[in-house]
């Protein structure tokens, strides 16, 4: 167990609806990159694995990619295709 | 609930209340402006043969504000933008009501049209807001542009 | 003094009072509309190195209404226009106030931009309204596009 | 002298200012076309002759041309280059 802050994962729209979660906390020691976090989440929530190719990850409210590194206290948002407007 | 950021040049908002297009238009007035272009997106009752009862919008509001500010800054690099405003409504938006309002003031009219078009086009691509169709037959559907169904 | 013609689909006006852009925008709402584009032309204080104090507009009002209706009809042939409105102010229009407001509602946004742009571009070419610049140095000038000075 | 209605000429903007007239009545028997009316007006008001090539005539509130025929009671508007908007 790390004493540091977790990575806070934010879910919206279809992912929030189908996982029943709007927020998931991950141990920062277990997920050093966005890709690692998505893989870990996909194992628990199949819908996240299903959506992975359409998810644009955002770290601390800016678009990122699967290679982006995560550190303790980061916020990772799983942005499925947007449809505002 | 509403989130907003406002400076002298730009005003971004995400709110559950109906949008105030008059306030947005008033914000855009500027003594060096010759043209103000405003786009208002409204809930359309009918698309093809499908009847929409209402739309429900969900936003990642804090990031949506960041993205809208980023788009306003990008427009200001490409056109001589004097004022820009981007407002999005969340929650239920009934037919004929506004879900989004975007406006730009520039010295000359051609630029105001181009910059406004740019802002609404990009908003629909990058601002984290999602729309759920509530159809007249009771069914619902998240709108997910570009996602094919073999998930 | 104001002149106007209003049907369910189109609203043209020439008036001395300040334009009511909110009323124009409200008129454009339609259950089959997805996009509303509004252009507002405002008096610009500075053009190049010249400082404008105010503009004075004169209209041949009755013909201006006919021309604006004709332009709305022409736009409706080219785009699926649900509602169109063209309002022009006459008399003195101070800096940052609106001299003209044009708006269109269509099912999809691209058409609303194109039709609105068409209406304001054509209005400036054919609607019998004339503008006189009142400069800060006290001089005045009728704006006569396309007229060279060897009369 | 004709007993019929005259042709009513409307002037605006620079022509109104420089002729001092907003309306001029012409005997319909003397001006059977827009071109004839413009020639007659140009003899009395040099500024109308000076502006002739830039005038778009309108008869009864619709754009016309110099060949358009005029009849008793018509309204002829002299539209110099417009600058609304």
Short mmCIF file of C-alpha atoms in Angstrom, two decimals:
data_model
loop_
_atom_site.label_atom_id
_atom_site.label_comp_id
_atom_site.label_asym_id
_atom_site.label_seq_id
_atom_site.Cartn_x
_atom_site.Cartn_y
_atom_site.Cartn_z
CA UNK A 1 0.00 0.00 0.00
CA UNK A 2 1.28 3.40 -0.93
CA UNK A 3 0.83 6.25 1.48
CA UNK A 4 0.55 8.63 -1.48
CA UNK A 5 -2.62 10.01 -3.02
CA UNK A 6 -4.44 7.68 -5.44
CA UNK A 7 -5.05 8.36 -9.11
CA UNK A 8 -8.62 9.58 -9.37
CA UNK A 9 -10.44 8.24 -12.45
CA UNK A 10 -13.48 10.18 -13.67
CA UNK A 11 -16.24 8.54 -15.72
CA UNK A 12 -19.05 10.21 -17.65
CA UNK A 13 -21.88 9.48 -20.02
CA UNK A 14 -22.09 5.87 -21.20
CA UNK A 15 -19.17 4.68 -19.02
CA UNK A 16 -20.66 6.17 -15.88
CA UNK A 17 -24.01 4.66 -16.73
CA UNK A 18 -22.71 1.20 -17.55
CA UNK A 19 -20.16 0.88 -14.74
CA UNK A 20 -22.43 2.53 -12.19
CA UNK A 21 -19.37 4.58 -11.11
CA UNK A 22 -18.58 8.24 -11.62
CA UNK A 23 -15.24 8.01 -9.86
CA UNK A 24 -12.77 5.16 -9.29
CA UNK A 25 -9.60 5.46 -7.18
CA UNK A 26 -6.52 3.55 -8.33
CA UNK A 27 -3.35 3.04 -6.34
CA UNK A 28 -0.78 5.28 -8.02
CA UNK A 29 1.90 2.64 -7.48
CA UNK A 30 -0.02 0.17 -9.65
CA UNK A 31 -0.65 2.36 -12.68
CA UNK A 32 2.32 4.35 -13.91
CA UNK A 33 0.77 5.34 -17.25
CA UNK A 34 -2.62 6.01 -18.80
CA UNK A 35 -2.33 2.73 -20.75
CA UNK A 36 -1.65 0.78 -17.58
CA UNK A 37 -4.64 2.41 -15.88
CA UNK A 38 -6.93 1.61 -18.82
CA UNK A 39 -5.76 -2.02 -18.79
CA UNK A 40 -6.39 -2.31 -15.06
CA UNK A 41 -9.82 -0.70 -15.37
CA UNK A 42 -10.68 -2.91 -18.36
CA UNK A 43 -10.09 -6.04 -16.30
CA UNK A 44 -12.65 -4.94 -13.69
CA UNK A 45 -15.09 -3.21 -16.05
CA UNK A 46 -15.46 -4.96 -19.43
CA UNK A 47 -17.26 -1.93 -20.87
CA UNK A 48 -14.05 0.08 -20.42
CA UNK A 49 -12.12 -2.55 -22.37
CA UNK A 50 -14.84 -2.48 -25.05
CA UNK A 51 -14.64 1.30 -25.33
CA UNK A 52 -10.87 1.58 -25.05
CA UNK A 53 -10.21 2.38 -28.71
CA UNK A 54 -12.71 5.27 -28.57
CA UNK A 55 -11.61 6.73 -25.27
CA UNK A 56 -9.58 9.95 -25.38
CA UNK A 57 -7.91 10.06 -21.99
CA UNK A 58 -7.46 13.41 -20.25
CA UNK A 59 -4.98 13.89 -17.42
CA UNK A 60 -5.58 16.82 -15.11
CA UNK A 61 -8.16 18.21 -17.55
CA UNK A 62 -6.00 18.21 -20.67
CA UNK A 63 -6.11 15.61 -23.44
CA UNK A 64 -3.31 13.06 -23.12
CA UNK A 65 -2.56 9.65 -24.62
CA UNK A 66 -1.90 6.11 -23.47
CA UNK A 67 1.82 6.79 -23.02
CA UNK A 68 1.23 9.71 -20.69
CA UNK A 69 2.73 8.97 -17.27
CA UNK A 70 0.59 9.10 -14.17
CA UNK A 71 1.68 10.16 -10.75
CA UNK A 72 0.13 10.25 -7.34
CA UNK A 73 -2.79 12.70 -7.14
CA UNK A 74 -3.41 12.85 -10.90
CA UNK A 75 -6.94 12.95 -12.25
CA UNK A 76 -7.59 10.68 -15.25
CA UNK A 77 -10.81 11.33 -17.18
CA UNK A 78 -12.09 8.77 -19.68
CA UNK A 79 -13.54 10.88 -22.49
CA UNK A 80 -15.75 8.83 -24.81
CA UNK A 81 -16.77 10.46 -28.13
CA UNK A 82 -18.18 13.87 -27.24
CA UNK A 83 -21.50 15.13 -28.57
CA UNK A 84 -22.03 18.59 -27.15
CA UNK A 85 -23.48 21.44 -29.09
CA UNK B 1 -25.27 24.57 -10.95
CA UNK B 2 -23.12 26.73 -13.14
CA UNK B 3 -19.43 27.04 -13.85
CA UNK B 4 -17.93 30.02 -15.57
CA UNK B 5 -14.80 32.00 -16.31
CA UNK B 6 -15.02 35.53 -17.54
CA UNK B 7 -12.39 38.06 -18.53
CA UNK B 8 -12.81 41.26 -20.50
CA UNK B 9 -12.24 39.37 -23.77
CA UNK B 10 -13.82 35.98 -23.21
CA UNK B 11 -16.66 34.38 -21.34
CA UNK B 12 -17.14 30.62 -21.01
CA UNK B 13 -19.99 29.05 -19.07
CA UNK B 14 -21.53 25.64 -18.38
CA UNK B 15 -24.90 25.86 -16.66
CA UNK B 16 -28.13 23.98 -16.01
CA UNK B 17 -30.32 27.06 -16.38
CA UNK B 18 -31.58 28.15 -19.81
CA UNK B 19 -28.92 30.07 -21.73
CA UNK B 20 -29.16 33.85 -21.84
CA UNK B 21 -28.33 34.62 -25.46
CA UNK B 22 -29.04 38.33 -24.96
CA UNK B 23 -26.41 38.56 -22.24
CA UNK B 24 -23.96 36.73 -24.47
CA UNK B 25 -24.67 39.07 -27.38
CA UNK B 26 -24.36 42.13 -25.11
CA UNK B 27 -20.97 40.88 -23.86
CA UNK B 28 -19.69 40.76 -27.45
CA UNK B 29 -20.22 44.47 -28.17
CA UNK B 30 -16.92 46.27 -28.64
CA UNK B 31 -16.10 49.75 -30.04
CA UNK B 32 -13.63 48.28 -32.54
CA UNK B 33 -16.07 45.58 -33.70
CA UNK B 34 -17.87 45.82 -37.01
CA UNK B 35 -19.35 42.34 -36.97
CA UNK B 36 -20.74 40.02 -34.33
CA UNK B 37 -21.67 36.47 -35.29
CA UNK B 38 -23.65 34.29 -32.88
CA UNK B 39 -24.56 30.66 -33.33
CA UNK B 40 -27.26 29.06 -31.19
CA UNK B 41 -27.75 25.29 -31.27
CA UNK B 42 -31.30 24.23 -30.44
CA UNK B 43 -32.92 20.87 -29.78
CA UNK B 44 -34.45 19.65 -33.03
CA UNK B 45 -37.70 17.70 -32.74
CA UNK B 46 -37.27 15.58 -35.84
CA UNK B 47 -34.20 13.99 -37.44
CA UNK B 48 -35.16 11.87 -40.45
CA UNK B 49 -38.11 9.85 -39.22
CA UNK B 50 -37.10 9.89 -35.56
CA UNK B 51 -38.92 12.13 -33.10
CA UNK B 52 -36.89 13.59 -30.23
CA UNK B 53 -38.72 14.49 -27.04
CA UNK B 54 -35.80 16.20 -25.36
CA UNK B 55 -32.03 16.05 -25.05
CA UNK B 56 -30.09 15.53 -21.85
CA UNK B 57 -26.58 16.89 -21.68
CA UNK B 58 -23.85 15.89 -19.28
CA UNK B 59 -20.57 17.77 -19.03
CA UNK B 60 -17.19 17.35 -17.40
CA UNK B 61 -17.67 20.99 -16.52
CA UNK B 62 -14.24 21.99 -15.24
CA UNK B 63 -12.46 20.52 -18.25
CA UNK B 64 -15.17 21.84 -20.61
CA UNK B 65 -14.36 25.38 -19.43
CA UNK B 66 -10.65 24.77 -20.00
CA UNK B 67 -11.31 23.46 -23.50
CA UNK B 68 -13.62 26.34 -24.37
CA UNK B 69 -10.98 28.82 -23.21
CA UNK B 70 -8.37 26.98 -25.24
CA UNK B 71 -10.59 27.16 -28.34
CA UNK B 72 -11.17 30.89 -27.83
CA UNK B 73 -7.40 31.37 -27.59
CA UNK B 74 -6.89 29.30 -30.76
CA UNK B 75 -9.49 31.40 -32.62
CA UNK B 76 -7.73 34.57 -31.46
CA UNK B 77 -4.51 33.38 -33.09
CA UNK B 78 -6.26 32.80 -36.42
CA UNK B 79 -8.64 35.77 -36.52
CA UNK B 80 -8.62 39.27 -34.95
CA UNK B 81 -11.07 38.28 -32.22
CA UNK B 82 -12.10 41.18 -29.96
CA UNK B 83 -14.53 39.17 -27.84
CA UNK B 84 -15.53 35.51 -27.71
CA UNK B 85 -18.14 33.67 -25.68
CA UNK B 86 -19.02 29.98 -25.44
CA UNK B 87 -21.92 28.86 -23.26
CA UNK B 88 -23.25 25.32 -22.90
CA UNK B 89 -26.33 24.14 -21.09
CA UNK B 90 -26.48 20.80 -19.24
CA UNK B 91 -29.36 18.64 -18.04
CA UNK B 92 -32.64 18.52 -19.91
CA UNK B 93 -32.95 20.77 -22.98
CA UNK B 94 -36.49 20.63 -24.44
CA UNK B 95 -37.27 21.00 -28.12
CA UNK B 96 -36.54 24.49 -29.57
CA UNK B 97 -34.51 25.52 -26.52
CA UNK B 98 -30.81 26.32 -26.77
CA UNK B 99 -28.16 23.82 -25.71
CA UNK B 100 -25.22 25.90 -26.87
CA UNK B 101 -24.48 29.50 -27.80
CA UNK B 102 -21.21 30.68 -29.29
CA UNK B 103 -20.38 34.19 -30.40
CA UNK B 104 -17.48 36.24 -31.72
CA UNK B 105 -16.86 39.93 -32.38
CA UNK B 106 -14.27 41.00 -34.95
CA UNK B 107 -13.55 44.26 -36.83
CA UNK B 108 -14.96 42.87 -40.11
CA UNK B 109 -17.84 40.53 -40.79
CA UNK B 110 -16.13 37.74 -42.74
CA UNK B 111 -13.85 37.01 -39.80
CA UNK B 112 -16.76 36.88 -37.37
CA UNK B 113 -18.47 34.18 -39.45
CA UNK B 114 -15.30 32.14 -39.85
CA UNK B 115 -14.24 32.35 -36.21
CA UNK B 116 -17.75 31.53 -34.97
CA UNK B 117 -17.98 28.53 -37.30
CA UNK B 118 -14.56 27.38 -36.13
CA UNK B 119 -15.58 27.63 -32.46
CA UNK B 120 -18.82 25.65 -32.78
CA UNK B 121 -17.21 23.02 -35.04
CA UNK B 122 -14.31 22.50 -32.63
CA UNK B 123 -16.56 22.63 -29.57
CA UNK B 124 -18.44 19.64 -30.96
CA UNK B 125 -15.16 17.77 -31.44
CA UNK B 126 -13.25 18.42 -28.26
CA UNK B 127 -15.32 19.91 -25.44
CA UNK B 128 -16.25 17.12 -22.98
CA UNK B 129 -20.03 17.29 -23.17
CA UNK B 130 -22.28 14.35 -23.99
CA UNK B 131 -25.79 14.26 -25.35
CA UNK B 132 -28.44 11.64 -24.71
CA UNK B 133 -31.42 11.52 -27.03
CA UNK B 134 -34.74 10.91 -25.32
CA UNK B 135 -37.04 9.74 -28.10
CA UNK B 136 -40.82 10.10 -28.22
CA UNK B 137 -41.17 6.29 -28.05
CA UNK B 138 -39.44 6.29 -24.65
CA UNK B 139 -36.11 4.85 -25.82
CA UNK B 140 -32.86 6.66 -25.10
CA UNK B 141 -29.43 6.75 -26.71
CA UNK B 142 -26.07 8.36 -25.99
CA UNK B 143 -24.87 10.14 -29.11
CA UNK B 144 -21.33 8.95 -29.84
CA UNK B 145 -20.01 10.38 -33.10
CA UNK B 146 -17.51 8.20 -34.87
CA UNK B 147 -18.15 5.13 -32.73
CA UNK B 148 -19.23 2.13 -34.77
CA UNK B 149 -21.15 -0.55 -32.96
CA UNK B 150 -18.72 -3.46 -33.02
CA UNK B 151 -17.45 -2.35 -29.59
CA UNK C 1 -40.68 55.61 -37.37
CA UNK C 2 -40.66 51.94 -38.21
CA UNK C 3 -41.71 49.83 -41.15
CA UNK C 4 -42.11 46.10 -40.95
CA UNK C 5 -43.57 42.98 -42.49
CA UNK C 6 -43.91 39.82 -40.50
CA UNK C 7 -45.18 36.37 -41.38
CA UNK C 8 -44.69 33.13 -39.50
CA UNK C 9 -41.50 32.46 -41.47
CA UNK C 10 -39.93 35.85 -42.01
CA UNK C 11 -39.64 39.19 -40.32
CA UNK C 12 -38.22 42.30 -41.99
CA UNK C 13 -38.00 45.68 -40.29
CA UNK C 14 -36.55 49.15 -40.82
CA UNK C 15 -36.67 51.31 -37.72
CA UNK C 16 -35.13 54.34 -36.04
CA UNK C 17 -35.16 52.77 -32.58
CA UNK C 18 -32.28 50.58 -31.39
CA UNK C 19 -32.58 47.04 -32.75
CA UNK C 20 -33.91 44.35 -30.44
CA UNK C 21 -31.60 41.43 -31.18
CA UNK C 22 -33.21 39.31 -28.44
CA UNK C 23 -36.61 39.59 -30.11
CA UNK C 24 -35.05 38.69 -33.44
CA UNK C 25 -33.33 35.65 -31.94
CA UNK C 26 -36.55 34.57 -30.18
CA UNK C 27 -38.46 34.80 -33.48
CA UNK C 28 -36.00 32.38 -35.09
CA UNK C 29 -36.68 29.49 -32.68
CA UNK C 30 -38.38 26.59 -34.43
CA UNK C 31 -38.97 22.97 -33.34
CA UNK C 32 -37.35 21.62 -36.51
CA UNK C 33 -34.32 23.91 -36.19
CA UNK C 34 -30.96 22.63 -35.02
CA UNK C 35 -28.99 25.77 -35.76
CA UNK C 36 -29.64 29.48 -35.57
CA UNK C 37 -27.03 31.90 -36.92
CA UNK C 38 -27.32 35.61 -36.19
CA UNK C 39 -25.11 38.36 -37.53
CA UNK C 40 -25.11 41.81 -35.94
CA UNK C 41 -23.32 44.69 -37.65
CA UNK C 42 -22.11 47.34 -35.24
CA UNK C 43 -20.63 50.80 -35.69
CA UNK C 44 -16.86 50.48 -35.58
CA UNK C 45 -14.97 53.37 -33.96
CA UNK C 46 -11.77 52.98 -35.94
CA UNK C 47 -11.08 52.00 -39.54
CA UNK C 48 -7.39 52.22 -40.35
CA UNK C 49 -6.34 55.57 -38.91
CA UNK C 50 -9.77 57.19 -39.23
CA UNK C 51 -11.93 57.68 -36.15
CA UNK C 52 -15.69 57.42 -36.60
CA UNK C 53 -17.90 59.30 -34.17
CA UNK C 54 -21.19 57.83 -35.37
CA UNK C 55 -22.93 56.59 -38.49
CA UNK C 56 -26.12 57.98 -39.95
CA UNK C 57 -28.27 55.68 -42.03
CA UNK C 58 -30.94 56.66 -44.49
CA UNK C 59 -33.26 54.10 -46.09
CA UNK C 60 -35.81 53.96 -48.87
CA UNK C 61 -37.81 52.01 -46.33
CA UNK C 62 -40.66 50.62 -48.40
CA UNK C 63 -38.33 49.26 -51.08
CA UNK C 64 -35.84 48.10 -48.46
CA UNK C 65 -38.54 45.87 -46.97
CA UNK C 66 -39.38 44.49 -50.43
CA UNK C 67 -35.70 43.75 -51.09
CA UNK C 68 -35.20 42.10 -47.71
CA UNK C 69 -38.23 39.88 -48.32
CA UNK C 70 -36.88 39.03 -51.76
CA UNK C 71 -33.51 38.07 -50.26
CA UNK C 72 -35.20 35.88 -47.64
CA UNK C 73 -37.13 34.14 -50.42
CA UNK C 74 -33.92 33.67 -52.42
CA UNK C 75 -32.18 32.15 -49.39
CA UNK C 76 -35.12 29.78 -48.89
CA UNK C 77 -34.64 28.45 -52.40
CA UNK C 78 -30.96 27.70 -51.75
CA UNK C 79 -31.10 26.45 -48.15
CA UNK C 80 -33.81 24.80 -46.00
CA UNK C 81 -34.63 28.03 -44.17
CA UNK C 82 -37.23 27.62 -41.40
CA UNK C 83 -37.15 31.23 -40.25
CA UNK C 84 -35.35 34.35 -41.46
CA UNK C 85 -35.22 37.88 -40.08
CA UNK C 86 -33.56 41.05 -41.40
CA UNK C 87 -33.71 44.25 -39.36
CA UNK C 88 -32.02 47.55 -40.21
CA UNK C 89 -31.77 50.65 -38.10
CA UNK C 90 -31.86 54.17 -39.59
CA UNK C 91 -30.80 57.56 -38.29
CA UNK C 92 -27.87 57.93 -35.92
CA UNK C 93 -26.14 54.70 -34.82
CA UNK C 94 -23.45 55.43 -32.22
CA UNK C 95 -20.25 53.40 -31.85
CA UNK C 96 -20.78 49.78 -30.68
CA UNK C 97 -24.52 49.92 -31.37
CA UNK C 98 -26.16 47.69 -33.98
CA UNK C 99 -27.09 49.04 -37.40
CA UNK C 100 -28.20 45.69 -38.80
CA UNK C 101 -29.21 42.26 -37.51
CA UNK C 102 -29.80 39.26 -39.73
CA UNK C 103 -30.66 35.75 -38.59
CA UNK C 104 -31.59 32.37 -39.99
CA UNK C 105 -32.79 29.08 -38.53
CA UNK C 106 -32.19 25.81 -40.38
CA UNK C 107 -32.26 22.13 -39.41
CA UNK C 108 -28.44 21.85 -39.48
CA UNK C 109 -25.76 24.33 -38.53
CA UNK C 110 -23.73 24.56 -41.75
CA UNK C 111 -26.78 25.83 -43.62
CA UNK C 112 -27.53 28.46 -40.98
CA UNK C 113 -24.04 29.94 -41.38
CA UNK C 114 -24.18 29.91 -45.18
CA UNK C 115 -27.68 31.36 -45.42
CA UNK C 116 -26.93 34.07 -42.85
CA UNK C 117 -23.73 35.03 -44.64
CA UNK C 118 -25.61 35.15 -47.94
CA UNK C 119 -28.29 37.44 -46.47
CA UNK C 120 -25.90 39.99 -44.98
CA UNK C 121 -23.65 39.98 -48.06
CA UNK C 122 -26.60 40.55 -50.41
CA UNK C 123 -28.24 43.06 -48.08
CA UNK C 124 -25.12 45.20 -48.40
CA UNK C 125 -25.31 44.96 -52.19
CA UNK C 126 -28.97 45.51 -52.96
CA UNK C 127 -31.04 46.86 -50.05
CA UNK C 128 -31.53 50.61 -50.53
CA UNK C 129 -29.89 51.91 -47.37
CA UNK C 130 -27.11 54.48 -47.28
CA UNK C 131 -24.53 55.21 -44.65
CA UNK C 132 -22.90 58.52 -43.85
CA UNK C 133 -19.73 58.52 -41.80
CA UNK C 134 -19.51 61.25 -39.18
CA UNK C 135 -15.82 61.48 -38.35
CA UNK C 136 -14.33 62.66 -35.09
CA UNK C 137 -12.77 65.68 -36.90
CA UNK C 138 -16.27 66.88 -37.85
CA UNK C 139 -16.11 65.94 -41.53
CA UNK C 140 -18.75 63.70 -43.08
CA UNK C 141 -18.88 61.35 -46.05
CA UNK C 142 -21.51 59.24 -47.80
CA UNK C 143 -20.17 55.72 -48.21
CA UNK C 144 -20.55 54.76 -51.88
CA UNK C 145 -18.99 51.37 -52.59
CA UNK C 146 -17.71 50.97 -56.12
CA UNK C 147 -17.95 54.65 -56.99
CA UNK C 148 -14.68 56.15 -58.07
CA UNK C 149 -14.26 59.87 -57.73
CA UNK C 150 -13.99 61.01 -61.34
CA UNK C 151 -17.79 61.61 -61.35
CA UNK D 1 -50.19 69.47 -70.25
CA UNK D 2 -51.30 65.94 -69.54
CA UNK D 3 -54.22 65.36 -67.21
CA UNK D 4 -52.61 62.08 -66.11
CA UNK D 5 -50.60 61.51 -62.93
CA UNK D 6 -46.95 62.58 -63.08
CA UNK D 7 -43.96 60.27 -62.69
CA UNK D 8 -42.75 60.65 -59.11
CA UNK D 9 -38.95 60.66 -58.81
CA UNK D 10 -37.48 59.79 -55.38
CA UNK D 11 -34.01 60.92 -54.32
CA UNK D 12 -31.95 59.75 -51.37
CA UNK D 13 -28.56 60.10 -49.79
CA UNK D 14 -26.05 62.14 -51.78
CA UNK D 15 -28.55 63.06 -54.54
CA UNK D 16 -31.12 64.33 -52.05
CA UNK D 17 -28.42 66.30 -50.27
CA UNK D 18 -26.89 67.83 -53.40
CA UNK D 19 -30.11 68.61 -55.27
CA UNK D 20 -31.94 69.72 -52.14
CA UNK D 21 -34.89 67.64 -53.35
CA UNK D 22 -36.29 64.37 -52.02
CA UNK D 23 -39.00 64.19 -54.65
CA UNK D 24 -39.33 65.59 -58.18
CA UNK D 25 -42.47 65.30 -60.31
CA UNK D 26 -42.04 64.80 -64.06
CA UNK D 27 -44.79 65.02 -66.66
CA UNK D 28 -45.38 61.43 -67.75
CA UNK D 29 -45.88 62.57 -71.35
CA UNK D 30 -42.31 63.91 -71.45
CA UNK D 31 -40.44 60.87 -70.11
CA UNK D 32 -41.46 57.55 -71.62
CA UNK D 33 -38.48 55.59 -70.26
CA UNK D 34 -36.08 55.57 -67.31
CA UNK D 35 -33.30 56.74 -69.63
CA UNK D 36 -35.39 59.68 -70.84
CA UNK D 37 -36.20 60.63 -67.25
CA UNK D 38 -32.53 60.49 -66.23
CA UNK D 39 -31.58 62.68 -69.22
CA UNK D 40 -34.25 65.23 -68.36
CA UNK D 41 -33.23 65.25 -64.69
CA UNK D 42 -29.55 65.53 -65.62
CA UNK D 43 -30.21 68.72 -67.58
CA UNK D 44 -31.72 70.38 -64.52
CA UNK D 45 -29.50 68.82 -61.86
CA UNK D 46 -25.87 68.36 -62.99
CA UNK D 47 -25.19 66.06 -60.04
CA UNK D 48 -27.67 63.54 -61.48
CA UNK D 49 -25.80 63.60 -64.79
CA UNK D 50 -22.52 63.16 -62.90
CA UNK D 51 -23.91 60.17 -60.99
CA UNK D 52 -25.79 58.60 -63.89
CA UNK D 53 -23.38 55.71 -64.47
CA UNK D 54 -23.64 54.70 -60.80
CA UNK D 55 -27.39 55.05 -60.44
CA UNK D 56 -29.42 51.83 -60.31
CA UNK D 57 -32.94 52.97 -61.16
CA UNK D 58 -35.89 51.32 -59.42
CA UNK D 59 -39.41 51.58 -60.79
CA UNK D 60 -42.24 50.99 -58.35
CA UNK D 61 -39.74 49.62 -55.79
CA UNK D 62 -38.07 47.01 -57.98
CA UNK D 63 -34.72 47.40 -59.72
CA UNK D 64 -35.10 48.30 -63.39
CA UNK D 65 -32.81 49.64 -66.12
CA UNK D 66 -32.59 52.60 -68.48
CA UNK D 67 -34.77 50.87 -71.07
CA UNK D 68 -37.63 50.29 -68.64
CA UNK D 69 -40.73 52.16 -69.84
CA UNK D 70 -42.43 54.65 -67.56
CA UNK D 71 -46.11 55.36 -67.43
CA UNK D 72 -48.30 57.82 -65.62
CA UNK D 73 -48.23 57.32 -61.83
CA UNK D 74 -44.97 55.35 -61.77
CA UNK D 75 -42.45 55.94 -59.01
CA UNK D 76 -38.82 56.17 -60.15
CA UNK D 77 -36.19 55.90 -57.42
CA UNK D 78 -32.57 56.87 -58.13
CA UNK D 79 -30.53 54.35 -56.14
CA UNK D 80 -26.91 55.45 -55.81
CA UNK D 81 -24.44 52.80 -54.54
CA UNK D 82 -25.95 51.38 -51.34
CA UNK D 83 -24.00 51.05 -48.10
CA UNK D 84 -26.33 49.57 -45.54
CA UNK D 85 -25.30 46.97 -43.00
#
